[in-house]
DNA sequence: TTGCTTTCTTGATCCTGGTCAAAGCTGACC
DNA sequence: GGTCAGCTTTGACCAGGATCAAGAAAGCAA
């Protein structure tokens, strides 16, 4: 495992439960040291499937670099993305033997993995890990519920704008820099993946992207590189309360 | 507080974190006893709002009897239900000061409450409570994701059938009895509430209910009392994999 | 009973987004 | 360079569900 990846793990995996060793005074450190020893890394190529629904999962993991998605499928093939795993997000469920969703790498992905059994044992002994996991799960639940509002009640245009705003915000907070109001980022998703996330067809996604471009809300340097001249204008299209939020 | 409610709490609140005292050998019993002492009950009438978004919440609670809903609203008034709280479900988030959703009682509701601060302190000291809470939260997350699939990809008819199947299943597992294949239950939701849950309009809900009735999939004794002559036939309408599931 | 309110049903019409089809881009590989 | 595959755009048409509107049914109080 090259050092660079370990370094990026240190950098980006701020939410990984194990990182608490550094900040928490009450930790039972030998347990955490054991966990630290047993972690290992796995890499996946863009497009590769990390797990199929019902696959045996004998590890849990947190994303170090790249983007993975969780999708569910109806028997006739209709699919809906139900989660987006970004760096520092956790994957897998303690106590669950089999995957509940298809997990796919949309870009090249590196994950920091722990074998499930020892991880579960460790959770029982070190309360901070499960408390941290609880917090992260509650955040995910909030995100899922916000997504339910989007899926159930927003128009196609609002859905697109919301997705772009989310990615832009994440990107901005990673880079901690926006070049004078002008915001730029790469879309890590194909039109089809966007459609699966938003509960639309790829044609509708494409049409709405074109419309937003035509009206100057976004600019497309290439099909996957977007710049937003006026972030507030994009926010106006989302249908959400425009409190300015994290980027204001 | 009448004894009957306490009894029903003992019966139905099987998932309430505090119940672990009975089953768990490793519990720090004095902490849990303290929690047991500080719990109190609150009742709400059907239609009453339990909390508005952004209200200060200084308690967490678990539902003892009745049904409450969590809803989110867009600024122009469109609303989406994002959660259904049934007996034994938990409400409120440790560490969160203000409500993130509107919480409304759809039937008369009794809740078993704990003041938030002491509850949080207790969580730190007794790991089993937070571990149980983690499990419950992960279950909720799964349910939310299944709902995302419904909202994003199912047709109106499939949505209605899915909702009826969910309520029927819950009801059946509560009663632990189905009268020879014939399944009966009361709908605890108005057509409008169903619409808010399913991301539809109430007119569409009404039309699809009529269609299912016309085709003999369900029977309506009154507008709120439903019987299902053949549960598998209802399941066929949901669009899900028909594995028979919990009721097979 | 009557009157009143809330909830539910049904019909007519409209429009957003889906479906089907064709063609344009872009990048990779030869 | 040329070719090919995958991704994306665009157009024409259609349909599912929304919207608008009118009544019916049920619940409730006087």
mmCIF file with all atom_site columns, N, CA and C (backbone and C1' of nucleotides) in Angstrom, chain C:
data_model
loop_
_atom_site.group_PDB
_atom_site.id
_atom_site.type_symbol
_atom_site.label_atom_id
_atom_site.label_alt_id
_atom_site.label_comp_id
_atom_site.label_asym_id
_atom_site.label_entity_id
_atom_site.label_seq_id
_atom_site.pdbx_PDB_ins_code
_atom_site.Cartn_x
_atom_site.Cartn_y
_atom_site.Cartn_z
_atom_site.occupancy
_atom_site.B_iso_or_equiv
_atom_site.pdbx_formal_charge
_atom_site.auth_seq_id
_atom_site.auth_comp_id
_atom_site.auth_asym_id
_atom_site.auth_atom_id
_atom_site.pdbx_PDB_model_num
ATOM 1   P P     . DT C 1 1  ? -83.496 11.718 9.662   1.00 0.00 ? 1  DT C P     1
ATOM 2   O "O5'" . DT C 1 1  ? -84.570 12.851 9.354   1.00 0.00 ? 1  DT C "O5'" 1
ATOM 3   C "C5'" . DT C 1 1  ? -85.647 13.048 10.351  1.00 0.00 ? 1  DT C "C5'" 1
ATOM 4   C "C4'" . DT C 1 1  ? -85.543 14.439 10.907  1.00 0.00 ? 1  DT C "C4'" 1
ATOM 5   C "C3'" . DT C 1 1  ? -84.697 15.419 10.082  1.00 0.00 ? 1  DT C "C3'" 1
ATOM 6   O "O3'" . DT C 1 1  ? -85.524 16.071 9.147   1.00 0.00 ? 1  DT C "O3'" 1
ATOM 7   C "C1'" . DT C 1 1  ? -84.166 15.571 12.422  1.00 0.00 ? 1  DT C "C1'" 1
ATOM 8   P P     . DT C 1 2  ? -84.890 16.829 7.867   1.00 0.00 ? 2  DT C P     1
ATOM 9   O "O5'" . DT C 1 2  ? -84.033 18.027 8.451   1.00 0.00 ? 2  DT C "O5'" 1
ATOM 10  C "C5'" . DT C 1 2  ? -84.661 19.067 9.226   1.00 0.00 ? 2  DT C "C5'" 1
ATOM 11  C "C4'" . DT C 1 2  ? -83.581 20.040 9.675   1.00 0.00 ? 2  DT C "C4'" 1
ATOM 12  C "C3'" . DT C 1 2  ? -82.723 20.531 8.509   1.00 0.00 ? 2  DT C "C3'" 1
ATOM 13  O "O3'" . DT C 1 2  ? -82.675 21.952 8.532   1.00 0.00 ? 2  DT C "O3'" 1
ATOM 14  C "C1'" . DT C 1 2  ? -81.348 19.643 10.247  1.00 0.00 ? 2  DT C "C1'" 1
ATOM 15  P P     . DG C 1 3  ? -82.074 22.718 7.255   1.00 0.00 ? 3  DG C P     1
ATOM 16  O "O5'" . DG C 1 3  ? -80.615 23.090 7.769   1.00 0.00 ? 3  DG C "O5'" 1
ATOM 17  C "C5'" . DG C 1 3  ? -80.451 23.679 9.073   1.00 0.00 ? 3  DG C "C5'" 1
ATOM 18  C "C4'" . DG C 1 3  ? -78.990 23.602 9.458   1.00 0.00 ? 3  DG C "C4'" 1
ATOM 19  C "C3'" . DG C 1 3  ? -78.024 24.076 8.361   1.00 0.00 ? 3  DG C "C3'" 1
ATOM 20  O "O3'" . DG C 1 3  ? -77.105 24.954 8.977   1.00 0.00 ? 3  DG C "O3'" 1
ATOM 21  C "C1'" . DG C 1 3  ? -77.371 21.954 9.149   1.00 0.00 ? 3  DG C "C1'" 1
ATOM 22  P P     . DC C 1 4  ? -76.197 25.888 8.122   1.00 0.00 ? 4  DC C P     1
ATOM 23  O "O5'" . DC C 1 4  ? -74.766 25.252 8.415   1.00 0.00 ? 4  DC C "O5'" 1
ATOM 24  C "C5'" . DC C 1 4  ? -74.346 25.095 9.775   1.00 0.00 ? 4  DC C "C5'" 1
ATOM 25  C "C4'" . DC C 1 4  ? -73.111 24.218 9.797   1.00 0.00 ? 4  DC C "C4'" 1
ATOM 26  C "C3'" . DC C 1 4  ? -72.131 24.521 8.657   1.00 0.00 ? 4  DC C "C3'" 1
ATOM 27  O "O3'" . DC C 1 4  ? -70.871 24.836 9.221   1.00 0.00 ? 4  DC C "O3'" 1
ATOM 28  C "C1'" . DC C 1 4  ? -72.502 22.193 8.877   1.00 0.00 ? 4  DC C "C1'" 1
ATOM 29  P P     . DT C 1 5  ? -69.696 25.315 8.266   1.00 0.00 ? 5  DT C P     1
ATOM 30  O "O5'" . DT C 1 5  ? -68.625 24.166 8.547   1.00 0.00 ? 5  DT C "O5'" 1
ATOM 31  C "C5'" . DT C 1 5  ? -68.538 23.600 9.867   1.00 0.00 ? 5  DT C "C5'" 1
ATOM 32  C "C4'" . DT C 1 5  ? -67.648 22.373 9.805   1.00 0.00 ? 5  DT C "C4'" 1
ATOM 33  C "C3'" . DT C 1 5  ? -66.469 22.528 8.839   1.00 0.00 ? 5  DT C "C3'" 1
ATOM 34  O "O3'" . DT C 1 5  ? -65.301 22.082 9.496   1.00 0.00 ? 5  DT C "O3'" 1
ATOM 35  C "C1'" . DT C 1 5  ? -67.739 20.593 8.295   1.00 0.00 ? 5  DT C "C1'" 1
ATOM 36  P P     . DT C 1 6  ? -63.856 22.254 8.853   1.00 0.00 ? 6  DT C P     1
ATOM 37  O "O5'" . DT C 1 6  ? -63.412 20.738 8.601   1.00 0.00 ? 6  DT C "O5'" 1
ATOM 38  C "C5'" . DT C 1 6  ? -63.754 19.739 9.560   1.00 0.00 ? 6  DT C "C5'" 1
ATOM 39  C "C4'" . DT C 1 6  ? -63.668 18.381 8.910   1.00 0.00 ? 6  DT C "C4'" 1
ATOM 40  C "C3'" . DT C 1 6  ? -62.475 18.210 7.963   1.00 0.00 ? 6  DT C "C3'" 1
ATOM 41  O "O3'" . DT C 1 6  ? -61.782 17.046 8.354   1.00 0.00 ? 6  DT C "O3'" 1
ATOM 42  C "C1'" . DT C 1 6  ? -64.476 17.502 6.916   1.00 0.00 ? 6  DT C "C1'" 1
ATOM 43  P P     . DT C 1 7  ? -60.470 16.553 7.629   1.00 0.00 ? 7  DT C P     1
ATOM 44  O "O5'" . DT C 1 7  ? -61.020 15.364 6.705   1.00 0.00 ? 7  DT C "O5'" 1
ATOM 45  C "C5'" . DT C 1 7  ? -61.782 14.331 7.298   1.00 0.00 ? 7  DT C "C5'" 1
ATOM 46  C "C4'" . DT C 1 7  ? -62.337 13.462 6.205   1.00 0.00 ? 7  DT C "C4'" 1
ATOM 47  C "C3'" . DT C 1 7  ? -61.294 13.010 5.169   1.00 0.00 ? 7  DT C "C3'" 1
ATOM 48  O "O3'" . DT C 1 7  ? -61.323 11.605 5.135   1.00 0.00 ? 7  DT C "O3'" 1
ATOM 49  C "C1'" . DT C 1 7  ? -63.239 13.824 4.106   1.00 0.00 ? 7  DT C "C1'" 1
ATOM 50  P P     . DC C 1 8  ? -60.367 10.770 4.187   1.00 0.00 ? 8  DC C P     1
ATOM 51  O "O5'" . DC C 1 8  ? -61.246 10.536 2.895   1.00 0.00 ? 8  DC C "O5'" 1
ATOM 52  C "C5'" . DC C 1 8  ? -62.489 9.850  3.025   1.00 0.00 ? 8  DC C "C5'" 1
ATOM 53  C "C4'" . DC C 1 8  ? -63.219 9.896  1.708   1.00 0.00 ? 8  DC C "C4'" 1
ATOM 54  C "C3'" . DC C 1 8  ? -62.424 9.399  0.502   1.00 0.00 ? 8  DC C "C3'" 1
ATOM 55  O "O3'" . DC C 1 8  ? -63.025 8.198  0.058   1.00 0.00 ? 8  DC C "O3'" 1
ATOM 56  C "C1'" . DC C 1 8  ? -63.667 11.376 0.013   1.00 0.00 ? 8  DC C "C1'" 1
ATOM 57  P P     . DT C 1 9  ? -62.518 7.429  -1.227  1.00 0.00 ? 9  DT C P     1
ATOM 58  O "O5'" . DT C 1 9  ? -63.402 8.089  -2.375  1.00 0.00 ? 9  DT C "O5'" 1
ATOM 59  C "C5'" . DT C 1 9  ? -64.794 7.853  -2.393  1.00 0.00 ? 9  DT C "C5'" 1
ATOM 60  C "C4'" . DT C 1 9  ? -65.404 8.501  -3.617  1.00 0.00 ? 9  DT C "C4'" 1
ATOM 61  C "C3'" . DT C 1 9  ? -64.836 8.016  -4.952  1.00 0.00 ? 9  DT C "C3'" 1
ATOM 62  O "O3'" . DT C 1 9  ? -65.928 7.508  -5.708  1.00 0.00 ? 9  DT C "O3'" 1
ATOM 63  C "C1'" . DT C 1 9  ? -64.973 10.377 -4.890  1.00 0.00 ? 9  DT C "C1'" 1
ATOM 64  P P     . DT C 1 10 ? -65.709 6.584  -6.959  1.00 0.00 ? 10 DT C P     1
ATOM 65  O "O5'" . DT C 1 10 ? -65.894 7.624  -8.144  1.00 0.00 ? 10 DT C "O5'" 1
ATOM 66  C "C5'" . DT C 1 10 ? -67.019 8.494  -8.126  1.00 0.00 ? 10 DT C "C5'" 1
ATOM 67  C "C4'" . DT C 1 10 ? -66.834 9.590  -9.151  1.00 0.00 ? 10 DT C "C4'" 1
ATOM 68  C "C3'" . DT C 1 10 ? -66.115 9.180  -10.439 1.00 0.00 ? 10 DT C "C3'" 1
ATOM 69  O "O3'" . DT C 1 10 ? -67.062 9.258  -11.495 1.00 0.00 ? 10 DT C "O3'" 1
ATOM 70  C "C1'" . DT C 1 10 ? -65.388 11.301 -9.647  1.00 0.00 ? 10 DT C "C1'" 1
ATOM 71  P P     . DG C 1 11 ? -66.686 8.907  -13.019 1.00 0.00 ? 11 DG C P     1
ATOM 72  O "O5'" . DG C 1 11 ? -66.454 10.370 -13.619 1.00 0.00 ? 11 DG C "O5'" 1
ATOM 73  C "C5'" . DG C 1 11 ? -67.497 11.334 -13.546 1.00 0.00 ? 11 DG C "C5'" 1
ATOM 74  C "C4'" . DG C 1 11 ? -67.043 12.640 -14.175 1.00 0.00 ? 11 DG C "C4'" 1
ATOM 75  C "C3'" . DG C 1 11 ? -66.281 12.477 -15.504 1.00 0.00 ? 11 DG C "C3'" 1
ATOM 76  O "O3'" . DG C 1 11 ? -66.844 13.380 -16.448 1.00 0.00 ? 11 DG C "O3'" 1
ATOM 77  C "C1'" . DG C 1 11 ? -65.031 13.814 -14.007 1.00 0.00 ? 11 DG C "C1'" 1
ATOM 78  P P     . DA C 1 12 ? -66.394 13.374 -17.978 1.00 0.00 ? 12 DA C P     1
ATOM 79  O "O5'" . DA C 1 12 ? -65.521 14.716 -18.055 1.00 0.00 ? 12 DA C "O5'" 1
ATOM 80  C "C5'" . DA C 1 12 ? -66.068 15.951 -17.577 1.00 0.00 ? 12 DA C "C5'" 1
ATOM 81  C "C4'" . DA C 1 12 ? -65.083 17.063 -17.893 1.00 0.00 ? 12 DA C "C4'" 1
ATOM 82  C "C3'" . DA C 1 12 ? -64.388 16.922 -19.255 1.00 0.00 ? 12 DA C "C3'" 1
ATOM 83  O "O3'" . DA C 1 12 ? -64.272 18.209 -19.846 1.00 0.00 ? 12 DA C "O3'" 1
ATOM 84  C "C1'" . DA C 1 12 ? -62.775 16.906 -17.529 1.00 0.00 ? 12 DA C "C1'" 1
ATOM 85  P P     . DT C 1 13 ? -63.527 18.368 -21.257 1.00 0.00 ? 13 DT C P     1
ATOM 86  O "O5'" . DT C 1 13 ? -62.070 18.839 -20.805 1.00 0.00 ? 13 DT C "O5'" 1
ATOM 87  C "C5'" . DT C 1 13 ? -61.935 19.992 -19.966 1.00 0.00 ? 13 DT C "C5'" 1
ATOM 88  C "C4'" . DT C 1 13 ? -60.481 20.168 -19.609 1.00 0.00 ? 13 DT C "C4'" 1
ATOM 89  C "C3'" . DT C 1 13 ? -59.509 20.124 -20.789 1.00 0.00 ? 13 DT C "C3'" 1
ATOM 90  O "O3'" . DT C 1 13 ? -58.802 21.345 -20.812 1.00 0.00 ? 13 DT C "O3'" 1
ATOM 91  C "C1'" . DT C 1 13 ? -58.723 18.805 -18.998 1.00 0.00 ? 13 DT C "C1'" 1
ATOM 92  P P     . DC C 1 14 ? -57.660 21.616 -21.882 1.00 0.00 ? 14 DC C P     1
ATOM 93  O "O5'" . DC C 1 14 ? -56.354 21.564 -20.977 1.00 0.00 ? 14 DC C "O5'" 1
ATOM 94  C "C5'" . DC C 1 14 ? -56.374 22.190 -19.689 1.00 0.00 ? 14 DC C "C5'" 1
ATOM 95  C "C4'" . DC C 1 14 ? -55.043 21.932 -19.002 1.00 0.00 ? 14 DC C "C4'" 1
ATOM 96  C "C3'" . DC C 1 14 ? -53.843 22.120 -19.923 1.00 0.00 ? 14 DC C "C3'" 1
ATOM 97  O "O3'" . DC C 1 14 ? -52.870 22.858 -19.200 1.00 0.00 ? 14 DC C "O3'" 1
ATOM 98  C "C1'" . DC C 1 14 ? -53.818 19.938 -18.976 1.00 0.00 ? 14 DC C "C1'" 1
ATOM 99  P P     . DC C 1 15 ? -51.618 23.466 -19.935 1.00 0.00 ? 15 DC C P     1
ATOM 100 O "O5'" . DC C 1 15 ? -50.419 22.719 -19.240 1.00 0.00 ? 15 DC C "O5'" 1
ATOM 101 C "C5'" . DC C 1 15 ? -50.501 22.397 -17.853 1.00 0.00 ? 15 DC C "C5'" 1
ATOM 102 C "C4'" . DC C 1 15 ? -49.401 21.401 -17.543 1.00 0.00 ? 15 DC C "C4'" 1
ATOM 103 C "C3'" . DC C 1 15 ? -48.143 21.595 -18.386 1.00 0.00 ? 15 DC C "C3'" 1
ATOM 104 O "O3'" . DC C 1 15 ? -47.071 21.315 -17.540 1.00 0.00 ? 15 DC C "O3'" 1
ATOM 105 C "C1'" . DC C 1 15 ? -48.920 19.420 -18.669 1.00 0.00 ? 15 DC C "C1'" 1
ATOM 106 P P     . DT C 1 16 ? -45.678 22.020 -17.630 1.00 0.00 ? 16 DT C P     1
ATOM 107 O "O5'" . DT C 1 16 ? -44.750 21.060 -16.756 1.00 0.00 ? 16 DT C "O5'" 1
ATOM 108 C "C5'" . DT C 1 16 ? -45.239 20.520 -15.536 1.00 0.00 ? 16 DT C "C5'" 1
ATOM 109 C "C4'" . DT C 1 16 ? -44.798 19.078 -15.398 1.00 0.00 ? 16 DT C "C4'" 1
ATOM 110 C "C3'" . DT C 1 16 ? -43.321 18.840 -15.674 1.00 0.00 ? 16 DT C "C3'" 1
ATOM 111 O "O3'" . DT C 1 16 ? -42.815 18.063 -14.610 1.00 0.00 ? 16 DT C "O3'" 1
ATOM 112 C "C1'" . DT C 1 16 ? -44.632 17.382 -17.020 1.00 0.00 ? 16 DT C "C1'" 1
ATOM 113 P P     . DG C 1 17 ? -41.264 17.839 -14.442 1.00 0.00 ? 17 DG C P     1
ATOM 114 O "O5'" . DG C 1 17 ? -41.079 16.392 -15.080 1.00 0.00 ? 17 DG C "O5'" 1
ATOM 115 C "C5'" . DG C 1 17 ? -41.797 15.307 -14.518 1.00 0.00 ? 17 DG C "C5'" 1
ATOM 116 C "C4'" . DG C 1 17 ? -41.800 14.149 -15.471 1.00 0.00 ? 17 DG C "C4'" 1
ATOM 117 C "C3'" . DG C 1 17 ? -40.424 13.673 -15.941 1.00 0.00 ? 17 DG C "C3'" 1
ATOM 118 O "O3'" . DG C 1 17 ? -40.435 12.269 -15.833 1.00 0.00 ? 17 DG C "O3'" 1
ATOM 119 C "C1'" . DG C 1 17 ? -41.804 14.004 -17.784 1.00 0.00 ? 17 DG C "C1'" 1
ATOM 120 P P     . DG C 1 18 ? -39.286 11.308 -16.114 1.00 0.00 ? 18 DG C P     1
ATOM 121 O "O5'" . DG C 1 18 ? -39.973 10.244 -17.086 1.00 0.00 ? 18 DG C "O5'" 1
ATOM 122 C "C5'" . DG C 1 18 ? -41.142 9.559  -16.643 1.00 0.00 ? 18 DG C "C5'" 1
ATOM 123 C "C4'" . DG C 1 18 ? -41.686 8.708  -17.767 1.00 0.00 ? 18 DG C "C4'" 1
ATOM 124 C "C3'" . DG C 1 18 ? -40.659 7.774  -18.398 1.00 0.00 ? 18 DG C "C3'" 1
ATOM 125 O "O3'" . DG C 1 18 ? -41.268 6.508  -18.656 1.00 0.00 ? 18 DG C "O3'" 1
ATOM 126 C "C1'" . DG C 1 18 ? -41.480 9.281  -20.037 1.00 0.00 ? 18 DG C "C1'" 1
ATOM 127 P P     . DT C 1 19 ? -40.401 5.328  -19.229 1.00 0.00 ? 19 DT C P     1
ATOM 128 O "O5'" . DT C 1 19 ? -40.646 5.381  -20.804 1.00 0.00 ? 19 DT C "O5'" 1
ATOM 129 C "C5'" . DT C 1 19 ? -41.975 5.308  -21.298 1.00 0.00 ? 19 DT C "C5'" 1
ATOM 130 C "C4'" . DT C 1 19 ? -41.937 5.289  -22.812 1.00 0.00 ? 19 DT C "C4'" 1
ATOM 131 C "C3'" . DT C 1 19 ? -40.834 4.410  -23.422 1.00 0.00 ? 19 DT C "C3'" 1
ATOM 132 O "O3'" . DT C 1 19 ? -41.445 3.584  -24.405 1.00 0.00 ? 19 DT C "O3'" 1
ATOM 133 C "C1'" . DT C 1 19 ? -40.759 6.587  -24.348 1.00 0.00 ? 19 DT C "C1'" 1
ATOM 134 P P     . DC C 1 20 ? -40.618 2.387  -25.094 1.00 0.00 ? 20 DC C P     1
ATOM 135 O "O5'" . DC C 1 20 ? -40.285 3.003  -26.536 1.00 0.00 ? 20 DC C "O5'" 1
ATOM 136 C "C5'" . DC C 1 20 ? -41.341 3.607  -27.279 1.00 0.00 ? 20 DC C "C5'" 1
ATOM 137 C "C4'" . DC C 1 20 ? -40.773 4.287  -28.511 1.00 0.00 ? 20 DC C "C4'" 1
ATOM 138 C "C3'" . DC C 1 20 ? -39.620 3.524  -29.182 1.00 0.00 ? 20 DC C "C3'" 1
ATOM 139 O "O3'" . DC C 1 20 ? -39.848 3.530  -30.579 1.00 0.00 ? 20 DC C "O3'" 1
ATOM 140 C "C1'" . DC C 1 20 ? -38.978 5.742  -28.749 1.00 0.00 ? 20 DC C "C1'" 1
ATOM 141 P P     . DA C 1 21 ? -38.906 2.703  -31.579 1.00 0.00 ? 21 DA C P     1
ATOM 142 O "O5'" . DA C 1 21 ? -38.037 3.877  -32.223 1.00 0.00 ? 21 DA C "O5'" 1
ATOM 143 C "C5'" . DA C 1 21 ? -38.701 5.009  -32.780 1.00 0.00 ? 21 DA C "C5'" 1
ATOM 144 C "C4'" . DA C 1 21 ? -37.679 6.026  -33.228 1.00 0.00 ? 21 DA C "C4'" 1
ATOM 145 C "C3'" . DA C 1 21 ? -36.413 5.429  -33.859 1.00 0.00 ? 21 DA C "C3'" 1
ATOM 146 O "O3'" . DA C 1 21 ? -36.200 6.050  -35.110 1.00 0.00 ? 21 DA C "O3'" 1
ATOM 147 C "C1'" . DA C 1 21 ? -35.858 7.034  -32.237 1.00 0.00 ? 21 DA C "C1'" 1
ATOM 148 P P     . DA C 1 22 ? -35.132 5.481  -36.156 1.00 0.00 ? 22 DA C P     1
ATOM 149 O "O5'" . DA C 1 22 ? -34.138 6.719  -36.258 1.00 0.00 ? 22 DA C "O5'" 1
ATOM 150 C "C5'" . DA C 1 22 ? -34.671 8.024  -36.471 1.00 0.00 ? 22 DA C "C5'" 1
ATOM 151 C "C4'" . DA C 1 22 ? -33.612 9.035  -36.146 1.00 0.00 ? 22 DA C "C4'" 1
ATOM 152 C "C3'" . DA C 1 22 ? -32.241 8.732  -36.775 1.00 0.00 ? 22 DA C "C3'" 1
ATOM 153 O "O3'" . DA C 1 22 ? -31.797 9.889  -37.444 1.00 0.00 ? 22 DA C "O3'" 1
ATOM 154 C "C1'" . DA C 1 22 ? -32.010 9.213  -34.484 1.00 0.00 ? 22 DA C "C1'" 1
ATOM 155 P P     . DA C 1 23 ? -30.654 9.828  -38.562 1.00 0.00 ? 23 DA C P     1
ATOM 156 O "O5'" . DA C 1 23 ? -29.695 10.992 -38.065 1.00 0.00 ? 23 DA C "O5'" 1
ATOM 157 C "C5'" . DA C 1 23 ? -30.262 12.082 -37.325 1.00 0.00 ? 23 DA C "C5'" 1
ATOM 158 C "C4'" . DA C 1 23 ? -29.263 12.554 -36.314 1.00 0.00 ? 23 DA C "C4'" 1
ATOM 159 C "C3'" . DA C 1 23 ? -27.801 12.522 -36.784 1.00 0.00 ? 23 DA C "C3'" 1
ATOM 160 O "O3'" . DA C 1 23 ? -27.267 13.805 -36.570 1.00 0.00 ? 23 DA C "O3'" 1
ATOM 161 C "C1'" . DA C 1 23 ? -27.996 11.637 -34.630 1.00 0.00 ? 23 DA C "C1'" 1
ATOM 162 P P     . DG C 1 24 ? -25.876 14.239 -37.115 1.00 0.00 ? 24 DG C P     1
ATOM 163 O "O5'" . DG C 1 24 ? -25.173 14.798 -35.800 1.00 0.00 ? 24 DG C "O5'" 1
ATOM 164 C "C5'" . DG C 1 24 ? -25.907 15.663 -34.936 1.00 0.00 ? 24 DG C "C5'" 1
ATOM 165 C "C4'" . DG C 1 24 ? -25.109 15.863 -33.661 1.00 0.00 ? 24 DG C "C4'" 1
ATOM 166 C "C3'" . DG C 1 24 ? -23.617 16.100 -33.898 1.00 0.00 ? 24 DG C "C3'" 1
ATOM 167 O "O3'" . DG C 1 24 ? -23.191 17.082 -32.967 1.00 0.00 ? 24 DG C "O3'" 1
ATOM 168 C "C1'" . DG C 1 24 ? -23.905 14.200 -32.513 1.00 0.00 ? 24 DG C "C1'" 1
ATOM 169 P P     . DC C 1 25 ? -21.844 17.840 -33.138 1.00 0.00 ? 25 DC C P     1
ATOM 170 O "O5'" . DC C 1 25 ? -21.177 17.586 -31.727 1.00 0.00 ? 25 DC C "O5'" 1
ATOM 171 C "C5'" . DC C 1 25 ? -21.035 16.251 -31.330 1.00 0.00 ? 25 DC C "C5'" 1
ATOM 172 C "C4'" . DC C 1 25 ? -20.560 16.220 -29.912 1.00 0.00 ? 25 DC C "C4'" 1
ATOM 173 C "C3'" . DC C 1 25 ? -19.061 16.416 -29.795 1.00 0.00 ? 25 DC C "C3'" 1
ATOM 174 O "O3'" . DC C 1 25 ? -18.782 16.907 -28.490 1.00 0.00 ? 25 DC C "O3'" 1
ATOM 175 C "C1'" . DC C 1 25 ? -19.644 14.125 -29.441 1.00 0.00 ? 25 DC C "C1'" 1
ATOM 176 P P     . DT C 1 26 ? -17.371 17.453 -28.083 1.00 0.00 ? 26 DT C P     1
ATOM 177 O "O5'" . DT C 1 26 ? -16.639 16.174 -27.487 1.00 0.00 ? 26 DT C "O5'" 1
ATOM 178 C "C5'" . DT C 1 26 ? -17.343 15.344 -26.561 1.00 0.00 ? 26 DT C "C5'" 1
ATOM 179 C "C4'" . DT C 1 26 ? -16.451 14.194 -26.140 1.00 0.00 ? 26 DT C "C4'" 1
ATOM 180 C "C3'" . DT C 1 26 ? -14.960 14.428 -26.348 1.00 0.00 ? 26 DT C "C3'" 1
ATOM 181 O "O3'" . DT C 1 26 ? -14.306 14.089 -25.137 1.00 0.00 ? 26 DT C "O3'" 1
ATOM 182 C "C1'" . DT C 1 26 ? -15.628 12.409 -27.386 1.00 0.00 ? 26 DT C "C1'" 1
ATOM 183 P P     . DG C 1 27 ? -12.777 14.379 -24.898 1.00 0.00 ? 27 DG C P     1
ATOM 184 O "O5'" . DG C 1 27 ? -12.248 12.905 -24.591 1.00 0.00 ? 27 DG C "O5'" 1
ATOM 185 C "C5'" . DG C 1 27 ? -13.095 11.980 -23.915 1.00 0.00 ? 27 DG C "C5'" 1
ATOM 186 C "C4'" . DG C 1 27 ? -12.631 10.577 -24.197 1.00 0.00 ? 27 DG C "C4'" 1
ATOM 187 C "C3'" . DG C 1 27 ? -11.112 10.415 -24.262 1.00 0.00 ? 27 DG C "C3'" 1
ATOM 188 O "O3'" . DG C 1 27 ? -10.787 9.178  -23.642 1.00 0.00 ? 27 DG C "O3'" 1
ATOM 189 C "C1'" . DG C 1 27 ? -12.051 9.649  -26.260 1.00 0.00 ? 27 DG C "C1'" 1
ATOM 190 P P     . DA C 1 28 ? -9.338  8.771  -23.296 1.00 0.00 ? 28 DA C P     1
ATOM 191 O "O5'" . DA C 1 28 ? -9.272  7.277  -23.850 1.00 0.00 ? 28 DA C "O5'" 1
ATOM 192 C "C5'" . DA C 1 28 ? -10.396 6.400  -23.659 1.00 0.00 ? 28 DA C "C5'" 1
ATOM 193 C "C4'" . DA C 1 28 ? -10.209 5.181  -24.533 1.00 0.00 ? 28 DA C "C4'" 1
ATOM 194 C "C3'" . DA C 1 28 ? -8.752  4.739  -24.666 1.00 0.00 ? 28 DA C "C3'" 1
ATOM 195 O "O3'" . DA C 1 28 ? -8.676  3.317  -24.688 1.00 0.00 ? 28 DA C "O3'" 1
ATOM 196 C "C1'" . DA C 1 28 ? -9.612  5.260  -26.802 1.00 0.00 ? 28 DA C "C1'" 1
ATOM 197 P P     . DC C 1 29 ? -7.336  2.581  -24.526 1.00 0.00 ? 29 DC C P     1
ATOM 198 O "O5'" . DC C 1 29 ? -7.351  1.498  -25.687 1.00 0.00 ? 29 DC C "O5'" 1
ATOM 199 C "C5'" . DC C 1 29 ? -8.572  1.193  -26.371 1.00 0.00 ? 29 DC C "C5'" 1
ATOM 200 C "C4'" . DC C 1 29 ? -8.258  0.878  -27.819 1.00 0.00 ? 29 DC C "C4'" 1
ATOM 201 C "C3'" . DC C 1 29 ? -6.808  0.456  -28.072 1.00 0.00 ? 29 DC C "C3'" 1
ATOM 202 O "O3'" . DC C 1 29 ? -6.798  -0.758 -28.812 1.00 0.00 ? 29 DC C "O3'" 1
ATOM 203 C "C1'" . DC C 1 29 ? -7.426  2.159  -29.581 1.00 0.00 ? 29 DC C "C1'" 1
ATOM 204 P P     . DC C 1 30 ? -5.469  -1.466 -29.162 1.00 0.00 ? 30 DC C P     1
ATOM 205 O "O5'" . DC C 1 30 ? -5.440  -1.371 -30.748 1.00 0.00 ? 30 DC C "O5'" 1
ATOM 206 C "C5'" . DC C 1 30 ? -6.605  -1.735 -31.496 1.00 0.00 ? 30 DC C "C5'" 1
ATOM 207 C "C4'" . DC C 1 30 ? -6.443  -1.289 -32.936 1.00 0.00 ? 30 DC C "C4'" 1
ATOM 208 C "C3'" . DC C 1 30 ? -5.094  -1.659 -33.542 1.00 0.00 ? 30 DC C "C3'" 1
ATOM 209 O "O3'" . DC C 1 30 ? -5.279  -2.404 -34.730 1.00 0.00 ? 30 DC C "O3'" 1
ATOM 210 C "C1'" . DC C 1 30 ? -5.561  0.652  -33.904 1.00 0.00 ? 30 DC C "C1'" 1
#
